[in-house]
Short mmCIF file of C-alpha atoms in Angstrom, two decimals:
data_model
loop_
_atom_site.label_atom_id
_atom_site.label_comp_id
_atom_site.label_asym_id
_atom_site.label_seq_id
_atom_site.Cartn_x
_atom_site.Cartn_y
_atom_site.Cartn_z
CA MET A 1 -22.79 -6.43 -14.37
CA ASN A 2 -20.73 -4.51 -16.89
CA HIS A 3 -19.40 -2.42 -14.07
CA VAL A 4 -16.51 -4.14 -12.39
CA ILE A 5 -16.10 -1.29 -9.92
CA GLU A 6 -18.76 1.09 -8.64
CA MET A 7 -17.82 3.88 -6.26
CA ASN A 8 -20.61 6.01 -4.97
CA GLY A 9 -19.97 9.20 -3.01
CA VAL A 10 -16.98 7.69 -1.26
CA SER A 11 -15.05 9.68 1.34
CA LYS A 12 -12.34 8.68 3.73
CA ALA A 13 -11.22 10.83 6.61
CA PHE A 14 -8.25 10.27 8.89
CA ASN A 15 -8.59 12.32 12.08
CA ASP A 16 -10.96 14.76 10.38
CA LYS A 17 -8.60 15.24 7.47
CA LYS A 18 -10.23 14.06 4.29
CA ALA A 19 -7.88 11.96 2.18
CA VAL A 20 -10.62 11.11 -0.30
CA ASP A 21 -13.57 13.43 -0.67
CA GLY A 22 -16.86 12.36 -2.24
CA ILE A 23 -15.65 10.30 -5.18
CA SER A 24 -18.02 8.56 -7.59
CA PHE A 25 -17.05 6.60 -10.67
CA THR A 26 -17.56 3.28 -12.37
CA ILE A 27 -15.03 1.11 -14.16
CA GLY A 28 -16.13 -1.01 -17.09
CA LYS A 29 -15.04 -4.55 -17.78
CA GLY A 30 -11.81 -4.85 -19.74
CA SER A 31 -10.78 -1.20 -19.39
CA ILE A 32 -7.37 0.12 -18.44
CA THR A 33 -7.67 3.08 -16.15
CA ALA A 34 -4.86 5.24 -14.88
CA VAL A 35 -5.34 7.07 -11.62
CA LEU A 36 -3.04 10.00 -11.97
CA GLY A 37 -2.13 12.54 -9.37
CA PRO A 38 0.65 14.00 -7.24
CA ASN A 39 1.70 12.43 -3.97
CA GLY A 40 -0.90 12.78 -1.27
CA ALA A 41 -3.76 13.13 -3.74
CA GLY A 42 -5.56 10.15 -2.19
CA LYS A 43 -4.73 7.51 -4.81
CA THR A 44 -3.43 4.87 -2.41
CA THR A 45 -6.24 5.51 0.06
CA MET A 46 -8.72 4.90 -2.73
CA ILE A 47 -7.01 1.65 -3.80
CA SER A 48 -6.91 0.49 -0.17
CA MET A 49 -10.66 1.00 0.06
CA LEU A 50 -11.21 -0.86 -3.20
CA LEU A 51 -9.20 -3.74 -1.75
CA GLY A 52 -11.20 -3.75 1.47
CA LEU A 53 -8.17 -2.81 3.54
CA LEU A 54 -9.80 0.44 4.61
CA GLU A 55 -13.44 1.07 5.38
CA PRO A 56 -14.85 4.24 3.73
CA THR A 57 -16.11 6.92 6.11
CA GLU A 58 -19.00 7.63 3.76
CA GLY A 59 -20.38 6.16 0.55
CA THR A 60 -20.50 2.67 -0.93
CA ILE A 61 -18.03 0.59 -2.90
CA LYS A 62 -18.97 -2.40 -4.99
CA VAL A 63 -16.50 -4.66 -6.77
CA PHE A 64 -18.03 -7.30 -9.04
CA GLY A 65 -21.31 -6.22 -7.45
CA SER A 66 -20.21 -7.23 -3.93
CA SER A 67 -18.32 -5.87 -0.99
CA PRO A 68 -14.55 -5.69 -1.61
CA ARG A 69 -14.07 -7.98 1.43
CA ASP A 70 -16.11 -10.77 -0.10
CA VAL A 71 -13.94 -13.84 -0.63
CA ARG A 72 -15.34 -14.28 -4.15
CA VAL A 73 -14.12 -10.80 -4.98
CA ARG A 74 -10.67 -11.63 -3.60
CA GLU A 75 -10.54 -14.78 -5.71
CA ARG A 76 -11.11 -12.73 -8.85
CA SER A 77 -8.79 -9.84 -8.16
CA GLY A 78 -5.10 -9.31 -7.62
CA ALA A 79 -3.07 -6.38 -6.44
CA MET A 80 0.42 -5.06 -6.40
CA LEU A 81 0.78 -2.83 -3.37
CA GLN A 82 3.28 -0.05 -2.89
CA GLU A 83 5.06 -1.64 0.03
CA VAL A 84 7.60 -4.25 -0.95
CA SER A 85 6.22 -7.43 0.52
CA VAL A 86 8.05 -10.70 0.43
CA MET A 87 8.27 -13.53 2.89
CA ASP A 88 11.79 -14.27 4.06
CA ARG A 89 13.49 -17.66 3.77
CA LEU A 90 11.37 -18.77 0.85
CA LYS A 91 12.68 -18.96 -2.68
CA VAL A 92 11.05 -16.87 -5.40
CA ARG A 93 9.63 -20.00 -6.99
CA GLU A 94 8.25 -21.24 -3.66
CA ILE A 95 6.53 -17.97 -2.82
CA ILE A 96 4.83 -17.89 -6.20
CA ALA A 97 3.70 -21.49 -5.77
CA LEU A 98 2.44 -20.71 -2.26
CA ILE A 99 0.33 -17.74 -3.32
CA ARG A 100 -0.97 -19.67 -6.35
CA SER A 101 -2.29 -22.32 -3.99
CA TYR A 102 -4.64 -19.76 -2.39
CA TYR A 103 -6.72 -19.38 -5.55
CA PRO A 104 -9.26 -21.74 -7.13
CA GLN A 105 -8.06 -21.14 -10.71
CA PRO A 106 -4.48 -19.94 -10.53
CA MET A 107 -2.46 -18.53 -13.37
CA ASP A 108 -0.12 -20.82 -15.23
CA MET A 109 3.15 -21.15 -13.28
CA ASP A 110 5.38 -20.58 -16.30
CA PHE A 111 3.52 -17.42 -17.19
CA LEU A 112 4.10 -16.12 -13.64
CA LEU A 113 7.78 -16.99 -13.71
CA GLY A 114 8.01 -15.16 -17.01
CA ALA A 115 6.10 -12.17 -15.62
CA THR A 116 8.78 -11.62 -12.97
CA GLY A 117 11.30 -11.05 -15.75
CA LEU A 118 13.89 -12.62 -13.44
CA ALA A 119 16.75 -14.77 -14.65
CA PRO A 120 16.43 -18.52 -13.88
CA ALA A 121 19.17 -18.25 -11.24
CA ASP A 122 17.24 -15.52 -9.43
CA LEU A 123 14.10 -17.66 -9.33
CA ASN A 124 15.93 -20.04 -7.01
CA ARG A 125 17.19 -17.33 -4.68
CA TYR A 126 15.65 -16.41 -1.36
CA ALA A 127 13.13 -13.66 -2.03
CA GLU A 128 14.55 -11.31 0.62
CA LYS A 129 17.92 -11.35 -1.18
CA LEU A 130 16.47 -9.75 -4.31
CA SER A 131 17.08 -6.09 -5.09
CA GLY A 132 14.28 -3.57 -4.59
CA GLY A 133 13.34 -3.59 -8.26
CA GLN A 134 13.41 -7.39 -8.42
CA LYS A 135 11.13 -7.57 -5.40
CA ARG A 136 8.70 -5.27 -7.20
CA SER A 137 8.76 -7.62 -10.19
CA LEU A 138 8.08 -10.53 -7.86
CA SER A 139 5.14 -8.75 -6.28
CA PHE A 140 3.77 -8.16 -9.76
CA ALA A 141 3.84 -11.92 -10.39
CA LEU A 142 2.16 -12.47 -6.99
CA ALA A 143 -0.61 -10.06 -7.98
CA LEU A 144 -1.22 -12.24 -11.04
CA ALA A 145 -1.07 -15.55 -9.17
CA GLY A 146 -4.83 -15.99 -9.01
CA ASN A 147 -5.35 -15.28 -12.72
CA PRO A 148 -7.31 -12.15 -11.78
CA GLN A 149 -10.08 -10.59 -13.83
CA LEU A 150 -9.38 -7.33 -12.03
CA LEU A 151 -5.88 -6.11 -11.38
CA PHE A 152 -4.85 -3.22 -9.11
CA LEU A 153 -1.38 -1.80 -9.49
CA ASP A 154 -0.33 0.88 -7.03
CA GLU A 155 2.63 2.86 -8.41
CA PRO A 156 3.83 -0.33 -10.10
CA THR A 157 6.95 0.91 -11.85
CA VAL A 158 8.60 2.80 -9.00
CA GLY A 159 12.08 1.35 -8.63
CA LEU A 160 12.06 -0.60 -11.89
CA ASP A 161 14.85 -0.02 -14.38
CA THR A 162 14.09 0.66 -18.04
CA THR A 163 14.26 -2.97 -19.15
CA ALA A 164 12.11 -4.22 -16.29
CA ARG A 165 9.66 -1.40 -16.90
CA ARG A 166 9.28 -2.27 -20.57
CA HIS A 167 8.83 -5.95 -19.71
CA PHE A 168 6.25 -5.00 -17.09
CA TRP A 169 4.13 -2.95 -19.48
CA ASP A 170 4.38 -5.62 -22.17
CA THR A 171 2.90 -8.11 -19.73
CA VAL A 172 0.20 -5.64 -18.70
CA ARG A 173 -0.74 -5.10 -22.35
CA GLU A 174 -0.91 -8.86 -22.88
CA LEU A 175 -3.25 -9.17 -19.89
CA ALA A 176 -5.38 -6.32 -21.16
CA ALA A 177 -5.65 -8.06 -24.53
CA ARG A 178 -7.04 -11.09 -22.68
CA GLY A 179 -9.74 -8.89 -21.18
CA THR A 180 -8.34 -8.23 -17.72
CA THR A 181 -9.67 -5.04 -16.15
CA ILE A 182 -6.75 -2.96 -14.95
CA LEU A 183 -6.59 0.00 -12.60
CA PHE A 184 -3.20 1.52 -11.87
CA THR A 185 -1.92 4.58 -10.11
CA THR A 186 1.04 6.51 -11.31
CA HIS A 187 2.62 9.89 -11.33
CA TYR A 188 4.46 9.12 -14.53
CA LEU A 189 2.22 10.94 -16.96
CA GLN A 190 3.77 9.33 -19.97
CA GLU A 191 2.73 5.92 -18.67
CA ALA A 192 -0.86 7.00 -18.17
CA GLU A 193 -0.92 8.43 -21.68
CA ASP A 194 0.68 5.37 -23.30
CA ILE A 195 -1.15 2.57 -21.54
CA ALA A 196 -4.50 3.75 -20.28
CA ASP A 197 -7.69 4.20 -22.22
CA ARG A 198 -9.02 6.35 -19.42
CA ILE A 199 -7.43 8.71 -16.96
CA LEU A 200 -8.85 9.72 -13.61
CA LEU A 201 -6.98 12.80 -12.54
CA PHE A 202 -6.79 13.08 -8.77
CA SER A 203 -6.00 16.14 -6.76
CA GLN A 204 -6.61 16.70 -3.06
CA GLY A 205 -8.85 13.68 -2.73
CA THR A 206 -11.19 14.54 -5.58
CA ILE A 207 -11.37 13.68 -9.25
CA VAL A 208 -10.59 16.84 -11.19
CA ALA A 209 -10.74 15.30 -14.65
CA ASP A 210 -12.01 12.04 -16.11
CA GLY A 211 -11.69 10.99 -19.74
CA SER A 212 -9.51 9.43 -22.40
CA PRO A 213 -5.94 10.73 -22.57
CA GLU A 214 -6.86 12.65 -25.76
CA GLU A 215 -9.94 14.21 -24.20
CA ILE A 216 -8.04 15.29 -21.15
CA LYS A 217 -5.35 16.68 -23.34
CA ALA A 218 -7.77 18.53 -25.57
CA ARG A 219 -9.61 19.96 -22.63
CA MET A 220 -6.63 20.87 -20.54
CA VAL A 221 -3.81 21.58 -22.85
CA LYS A 222 -3.47 25.05 -24.27
CA GLN A 223 -1.79 25.39 -27.61
CA SER A 224 0.72 28.11 -28.14
CA LEU A 225 2.72 29.93 -30.82
CA SER A 226 6.18 31.26 -30.54
CA PHE A 227 8.32 33.47 -32.74
CA LEU A 228 11.16 35.94 -32.80
CA PRO A 229 10.36 39.64 -33.06
CA ALA A 230 11.36 41.09 -36.45
CA GLY A 231 11.20 44.65 -35.13
CA ASN A 232 10.48 46.35 -31.82
CA ALA A 233 9.58 43.60 -29.32
CA ALA A 234 7.62 45.83 -26.92
CA HIS A 235 5.56 47.25 -29.73
CA LEU A 236 4.92 43.73 -31.04
CA ARG A 237 3.71 42.55 -27.63
CA GLY A 238 1.21 45.36 -27.49
CA GLN A 239 -0.09 44.47 -30.91
CA LEU A 240 -0.36 40.80 -30.04
CA LEU A 241 -2.42 41.38 -26.92
CA GLU A 242 -4.88 43.41 -28.98
CA LEU A 243 -5.67 40.38 -31.16
CA PRO A 244 -8.95 38.81 -29.94
CA SER A 245 -7.71 35.21 -30.34
CA VAL A 246 -4.59 35.74 -28.21
CA GLU A 247 -5.04 35.09 -24.52
CA ASP A 248 -1.65 35.76 -23.12
CA CYS A 249 1.82 36.73 -24.16
CA TYR A 250 5.13 35.99 -22.44
CA ASP A 251 8.85 35.61 -23.10
CA LYS A 252 10.55 32.27 -22.76
CA ASP A 253 13.97 31.09 -23.98
CA GLY A 254 14.46 34.31 -25.95
CA ARG A 255 11.25 33.82 -27.90
CA ILE A 256 7.88 35.46 -27.62
CA HIS A 257 5.12 32.97 -26.78
CA VAL A 258 1.39 33.49 -27.05
CA THR A 259 -1.26 31.13 -25.75
CA THR A 260 -4.48 30.68 -27.66
CA GLU A 261 -7.51 28.44 -27.97
CA ASN A 262 -7.16 28.46 -31.73
CA THR A 263 -3.76 28.67 -33.41
CA ASP A 264 -5.29 29.17 -36.89
CA GLU A 265 -7.17 32.28 -35.79
CA ALA A 266 -4.14 33.67 -34.02
CA LEU A 267 -1.91 33.12 -37.06
CA ARG A 268 -4.46 34.75 -39.36
CA GLY A 269 -4.61 37.72 -37.05
CA ILE A 270 -0.84 38.04 -36.97
CA PHE A 271 -0.38 37.87 -40.73
CA THR A 272 -3.37 39.95 -41.81
CA GLY A 273 -2.31 42.55 -39.26
CA GLY A 274 1.19 42.48 -40.76
CA LEU A 275 2.86 41.98 -37.39
CA ALA A 276 6.64 41.89 -37.53
CA VAL A 277 7.41 38.25 -36.63
CA ARG A 278 9.72 35.60 -38.00
CA ASP A 279 10.49 31.89 -37.39
CA VAL A 280 6.94 31.01 -36.31
CA ARG A 281 6.47 27.73 -34.44
CA ILE A 282 3.31 26.00 -33.22
CA HIS A 283 3.51 24.17 -29.89
CA GLN A 284 1.27 21.35 -28.77
CA GLY A 285 1.20 21.28 -24.96
CA SER A 286 2.08 17.97 -23.36
CA LEU A 287 -0.05 16.14 -20.86
CA ASP A 288 2.72 16.77 -18.38
CA GLU A 289 2.09 20.48 -18.56
CA ALA A 290 -1.65 20.04 -18.39
CA PHE A 291 -1.26 17.89 -15.34
CA GLU A 292 1.02 20.33 -13.63
CA GLN A 293 -1.25 23.20 -14.53
CA LEU A 294 -4.33 21.44 -13.26
CA THR A 295 -2.99 20.23 -9.96
CA MET A 296 -1.19 23.51 -9.33
CA ASN A 297 -4.32 25.51 -10.01
CA ARG A 298 -6.16 23.42 -7.50
CA GLU A 299 -3.54 24.02 -4.88
CA GLU A 300 -3.71 27.74 -5.43
CA ASP A 301 -7.47 27.68 -5.23
CA THR A 302 -7.43 26.18 -1.78
CA LYS A 303 -4.91 28.63 -0.41
CA MET B 1 -9.18 -26.55 2.75
CA MET B 2 -6.94 -29.31 4.08
CA ARG B 3 -4.65 -28.80 1.12
CA LEU B 4 -4.44 -25.10 1.93
CA VAL B 5 -3.52 -25.84 5.53
CA ALA B 6 -0.93 -28.39 4.46
CA VAL B 7 0.72 -26.02 1.97
CA GLN B 8 0.76 -23.21 4.52
CA CYS B 9 2.24 -25.46 7.20
CA LYS B 10 4.94 -26.66 4.85
CA ALA B 11 5.92 -23.10 3.94
CA GLU B 12 6.15 -22.07 7.59
CA MET B 13 8.20 -25.14 8.42
CA LEU B 14 10.66 -24.39 5.63
CA ARG B 15 10.99 -20.82 6.79
CA ILE B 16 11.73 -21.74 10.38
CA PHE B 17 14.30 -24.41 9.65
CA ARG B 18 16.03 -22.31 7.04
CA ASN B 19 16.57 -19.67 9.64
CA PRO B 20 19.04 -21.39 11.94
CA TYR B 21 19.50 -18.16 13.87
CA TYR B 22 16.27 -18.60 15.80
CA VAL B 23 16.78 -22.30 16.40
CA PHE B 24 20.36 -21.75 17.53
CA TRP B 25 19.52 -19.05 20.07
CA SER B 26 16.59 -20.96 21.46
CA LEU B 27 18.92 -23.90 22.16
CA LEU B 28 22.23 -22.31 23.02
CA MET B 29 21.33 -20.58 26.26
CA PRO B 30 19.26 -23.39 27.81
CA ILE B 31 21.88 -26.02 27.03
CA MET B 32 24.69 -23.82 28.35
CA PHE B 33 22.74 -23.14 31.53
CA TYR B 34 22.03 -26.81 31.88
CA PHE B 35 25.70 -27.62 31.59
CA ILE B 36 26.73 -24.94 34.09
CA PHE B 37 24.16 -25.69 36.76
CA THR B 38 24.42 -29.46 36.66
CA ARG B 39 28.11 -29.98 35.85
CA VAL B 40 30.14 -26.91 36.74
CA VAL B 41 28.50 -25.22 39.71
CA ASN B 42 27.71 -27.65 42.44
CA THR B 43 24.38 -26.44 43.71
CA GLY B 44 24.49 -29.27 46.24
CA PRO B 45 20.99 -30.69 46.10
CA ASP B 46 20.26 -33.80 48.12
CA ASP B 47 19.65 -36.02 45.12
CA ALA B 48 21.84 -35.26 42.14
CA SER B 49 19.91 -37.28 39.59
CA GLU B 50 16.61 -35.81 40.72
CA TRP B 51 18.06 -32.30 40.29
CA GLN B 52 19.43 -33.17 36.86
CA ALA B 53 16.01 -34.31 35.66
CA HIS B 54 14.30 -31.35 37.32
CA TYR B 55 16.63 -28.82 35.75
CA LEU B 56 16.39 -30.51 32.38
CA MET B 57 12.66 -29.81 32.44
CA SER B 58 13.31 -26.22 33.53
CA MET B 59 15.56 -25.67 30.56
CA ALA B 60 13.28 -27.38 28.04
CA ALA B 61 10.38 -25.23 29.25
CA PHE B 62 12.65 -22.17 29.26
CA SER B 63 13.66 -22.74 25.64
CA VAL B 64 10.14 -23.37 24.38
CA MET B 65 8.75 -20.40 26.26
CA GLY B 66 11.41 -18.23 24.63
CA SER B 67 10.66 -19.21 21.09
CA ALA B 68 6.92 -19.00 21.72
CA ILE B 69 7.16 -15.42 22.96
CA MET B 70 10.05 -14.07 20.96
CA THR B 71 10.14 -15.88 17.64
CA MET B 72 6.39 -15.70 17.25
CA GLY B 73 6.17 -12.05 18.27
CA ILE B 74 9.12 -10.73 16.31
CA ARG B 75 8.18 -12.63 13.17
CA LEU B 76 4.65 -11.27 13.27
CA VAL B 77 5.95 -7.71 13.60
CA GLN B 78 8.40 -8.29 10.75
CA GLU B 79 5.70 -9.61 8.49
CA ARG B 80 3.51 -6.66 9.24
CA THR B 81 6.13 -3.97 8.84
CA GLN B 82 7.24 -5.52 5.55
CA GLY B 83 3.68 -5.38 4.28
CA TRP B 84 3.40 -9.12 3.93
CA SER B 85 0.38 -9.43 6.27
CA THR B 86 -1.40 -6.73 4.27
CA PHE B 87 -0.77 -8.66 1.09
CA ILE B 88 -2.10 -11.86 2.67
CA ARG B 89 -5.26 -10.00 3.69
CA ILE B 90 -6.13 -9.22 0.07
CA THR B 91 -5.72 -12.84 -1.01
CA PRO B 92 -8.59 -15.29 -0.47
CA LEU B 93 -6.58 -17.16 2.19
CA PRO B 94 -8.62 -17.24 5.42
CA SER B 95 -6.63 -15.67 8.26
CA SER B 96 -7.36 -18.77 10.35
CA VAL B 97 -5.35 -20.90 7.91
CA TYR B 98 -2.53 -18.40 7.92
CA PHE B 99 -2.47 -18.53 11.68
CA THR B 100 -2.69 -22.32 11.78
CA GLY B 101 0.39 -22.47 9.58
CA LYS B 102 2.25 -20.19 12.00
CA MET B 103 1.23 -22.28 15.01
CA PHE B 104 2.25 -25.45 13.24
CA GLY B 105 5.67 -24.09 12.33
CA GLN B 106 6.19 -22.92 15.91
CA THR B 107 5.10 -26.25 17.39
CA LEU B 108 7.53 -28.11 15.13
CA MET B 109 10.28 -25.81 16.28
CA HIS B 110 9.30 -26.42 19.90
CA LEU B 111 9.32 -30.15 19.31
CA PHE B 112 12.77 -29.90 17.83
CA SER B 113 14.02 -27.86 20.82
CA VAL B 114 12.56 -30.30 23.32
CA LEU B 115 14.18 -33.24 21.54
CA CYS B 116 17.56 -31.51 21.43
CA ILE B 117 17.48 -30.50 25.09
CA PHE B 118 16.29 -33.92 26.25
CA LEU B 119 19.10 -35.46 24.23
CA ALA B 120 21.59 -33.04 25.80
CA GLY B 121 20.40 -34.09 29.27
CA TYR B 122 20.80 -37.71 28.39
CA LEU B 123 24.27 -37.21 26.93
CA MET B 124 25.61 -34.88 29.62
CA ASN B 125 24.19 -36.45 32.76
CA GLY B 126 22.69 -39.71 31.63
CA VAL B 127 19.28 -38.51 32.83
CA SER B 128 17.11 -41.56 32.83
CA LEU B 129 13.34 -41.40 32.91
CA THR B 130 10.69 -43.95 31.99
CA ALA B 131 9.42 -43.80 28.42
CA GLU B 132 6.12 -42.54 29.78
CA GLN B 133 7.83 -39.71 31.65
CA TRP B 134 9.83 -38.60 28.61
CA LEU B 135 6.71 -38.64 26.48
CA LEU B 136 4.38 -36.97 28.96
CA SER B 137 6.81 -34.25 29.94
CA GLY B 138 7.51 -33.53 26.26
CA LEU B 139 3.80 -33.34 25.48
CA TRP B 140 3.18 -31.16 28.51
CA ILE B 141 5.80 -28.70 27.35
CA LEU B 142 4.39 -28.60 23.82
CA ALA B 143 0.80 -28.14 24.97
CA GLY B 144 1.72 -25.78 27.79
CA SER B 145 3.38 -23.40 25.33
CA MET B 146 -0.05 -22.21 24.13
CA PRO B 147 -0.42 -19.25 26.52
CA PHE B 148 3.09 -18.13 25.57
CA LEU B 149 2.28 -18.34 21.88
CA ALA B 150 -0.75 -16.18 22.60
CA LEU B 151 1.54 -13.76 24.45
CA GLY B 152 3.83 -13.80 21.41
CA THR B 153 0.85 -12.88 19.25
CA LEU B 154 0.25 -9.88 21.51
CA ILE B 155 3.88 -8.83 21.07
CA GLY B 156 3.24 -9.23 17.36
CA PHE B 157 0.92 -6.22 17.40
CA MET B 158 3.77 -3.86 18.20
CA LYS B 159 4.73 -1.31 15.62
CA ARG B 160 8.48 -1.79 15.46
CA VAL B 161 10.75 -4.81 15.53
CA ASP B 162 13.09 -3.11 18.02
CA THR B 163 10.32 -2.49 20.52
CA ALA B 164 8.96 -5.99 20.09
CA SER B 165 12.33 -7.59 20.60
CA GLY B 166 13.09 -5.44 23.66
CA VAL B 167 9.74 -6.02 25.33
CA SER B 168 9.69 -9.73 24.58
CA ASN B 169 13.22 -10.14 25.94
CA VAL B 170 12.29 -8.48 29.22
CA LEU B 171 9.09 -10.51 29.52
CA TYR B 172 10.87 -13.71 28.66
CA MET B 173 13.71 -13.28 31.15
CA GLY B 174 11.39 -11.91 33.83
CA LEU B 175 8.96 -14.80 33.52
CA ALA B 176 11.80 -17.33 33.52
CA VAL B 177 13.53 -16.01 36.65
CA ALA B 178 10.37 -15.22 38.61
CA GLY B 179 8.78 -18.51 37.59
CA GLY B 180 11.63 -20.55 39.05
CA MET B 181 13.07 -21.78 35.77
CA TRP B 182 16.60 -20.60 36.49
CA MET B 183 16.56 -21.25 40.25
CA PRO B 184 13.90 -23.17 42.11
CA LEU B 185 11.33 -20.91 43.76
CA ASP B 186 11.93 -22.61 47.13
CA ILE B 187 15.29 -20.90 47.56
CA MET B 188 13.92 -17.44 46.73
CA PRO B 189 12.56 -14.84 49.19
CA LYS B 190 8.97 -15.28 50.35
CA LEU B 191 7.64 -12.36 48.30
CA MET B 192 9.18 -13.73 45.12
CA GLN B 193 7.63 -17.10 45.83
CA ARG B 194 4.21 -15.56 46.31
CA ILE B 195 4.45 -13.71 43.01
CA GLY B 196 5.90 -16.74 41.26
CA HIS B 197 2.94 -18.91 42.15
CA TRP B 198 0.69 -16.72 40.04
CA LEU B 199 2.89 -16.68 36.96
CA PRO B 200 2.23 -18.90 33.93
CA SER B 201 5.92 -19.74 33.68
CA TYR B 202 5.94 -21.34 37.13
CA HIS B 203 2.96 -23.53 36.36
CA PHE B 204 4.36 -24.37 32.94
CA GLY B 205 7.55 -25.65 34.56
CA ASP B 206 5.78 -27.17 37.55
CA GLY B 207 3.76 -29.59 35.38
CA ALA B 208 6.96 -31.02 33.89
CA TRP B 209 8.79 -31.04 37.23
CA ARG B 210 5.99 -33.09 38.75
CA ILE B 211 5.96 -35.54 35.85
CA VAL B 212 9.68 -36.31 36.20
CA ALA B 213 9.27 -36.61 39.98
CA GLY B 214 6.73 -39.35 39.36
CA ASN B 215 3.59 -37.27 39.95
CA HIS B 216 1.07 -35.56 37.69
CA PRO B 217 0.58 -31.89 36.88
CA GLN B 218 -1.84 -30.19 39.22
CA TRP B 219 -5.28 -29.11 38.08
CA GLY B 220 -4.51 -25.68 39.44
CA SER B 221 -1.60 -25.34 36.99
CA ILE B 222 -3.78 -26.34 34.07
CA LEU B 223 -6.45 -23.85 35.11
CA ILE B 224 -4.00 -21.01 35.52
CA LEU B 225 -2.37 -21.70 32.15
CA LEU B 226 -5.80 -21.86 30.49
CA GLY B 227 -6.74 -18.63 32.24
CA TYR B 228 -3.69 -16.84 30.87
CA LEU B 229 -4.39 -18.31 27.43
CA ALA B 230 -7.94 -16.97 27.52
CA VAL B 231 -6.87 -13.50 28.68
CA PHE B 232 -4.15 -13.21 26.02
CA MET B 233 -6.47 -14.44 23.29
CA ILE B 234 -9.26 -12.06 24.23
CA LEU B 235 -6.80 -9.16 24.32
CA SER B 236 -5.43 -10.17 20.98
CA VAL B 237 -8.84 -10.39 19.32
CA TYR B 238 -9.69 -6.98 20.81
CA ILE B 239 -6.49 -5.33 19.55
CA ARG B 240 -6.90 -6.90 16.13
CA LYS B 241 -10.44 -5.57 15.84
CA LYS B 242 -9.26 -2.14 16.90
CA GLN B 243 -6.35 -2.08 14.46
CA GLU B 244 -8.48 -3.23 11.55
CA ALA B 245 -11.34 -0.82 12.18
CA VAL B 246 -9.72 2.03 10.29
#
């Protein structure tokens, strides 16, 4: 029972178009997993299946060892969906109290009020009068109402301003420290890198990479060197491409860039060969670039 | 479980009474009609006080039928399009409790409408009925609203609020006119009468008309209303199954 979520060969097709295609993974207790991918990669479809809102076309899904539709599963999990969902003509406070009443062991009311990050005056307003971002904050509190052991957050920070976003992640970290298992989708790569201890990279309904942010980075991100030519640039380019450790060579922002698996080897080659370069810089690729590279490659593959 | 139902009912009640728009519209038209057709236009019936009581029942039934079809339907569509129903589905709340809350809120609203319209009849025309007649006719109207609530639930499956409000308006007005709520069926053409006798709205009104005339609702009316209720409920279960099986 260490696996909170088990997905086994899960596919979901809408009118013969596969939104999710043969996905298998498990999520351990207490982990924070980011599901990362561009729009239309199948992230929301996958979350909907995990929540029992959609039935998979193929494969099996187990949450806490049971079907996602089991009421005991629902009592132990909470979710923040993408759609803004509030009930009209109820005050923020009343909606939170209402949803709390659905669960056997609800979260402390004050904690939930705090989780919204709303000012006391806003807590007494009708929920439909809140701004889009405030509604998102409210739906975050509603996701926590049942004191969930498993929390799903689908694109949670869309529409939140910087302050609200920071408050949101602080609360998420606090929950994680208490042992809550968290699964969130995002296309903000920085968020995945900062918060998650595991990233599932989605593209076209499949998982194209799975690992810790560092692993994904190490595997995907190419390092590069850049410098200014000290002599003839064309001649230098020819020399560079002859070095075994250099993979590619291109111009960008007035500098010559080379990509390589090993910057040490490339540098040694450049200096022992006496290549005419100056102002050498080493670049560490960001996860952003890796992500773009990976998902773009996939798109090109399928064309 | 009882606590859950109670909390849900309370929330629905708050929502309905904080939204005076619905309550206002469900009362305004019936009371205006009542005023016009009993005080302004002399429709010249043989017995004025009998007509005043008869038309009071028509308008009470008209009002309740309207909120059952329209308020119920439009609210359900709103909750779905706003994603609220989806959110409720992922909570442990049984959908039966959710639905019970809705029905309770609606019934309270109907009760409120009936009381207001009865009071209007009393104040405008001094309609006087026995305590038993007031009570029975009121109960009949509350209970008889069930098939219309089920019809409202069907409207609630529509995709857009605009469509739902258009369709429910047409159904509402059509049922009211053809069921003899605005004008008694007796003064309509034969064909209209024949159609009217098969409509739930006619039998809904007829039960109350008979009570205030000193009779009892006919078994036929009860059967027809139950029949419509069954058909609407079966349809609604079928559509729900179909929509959820994705």
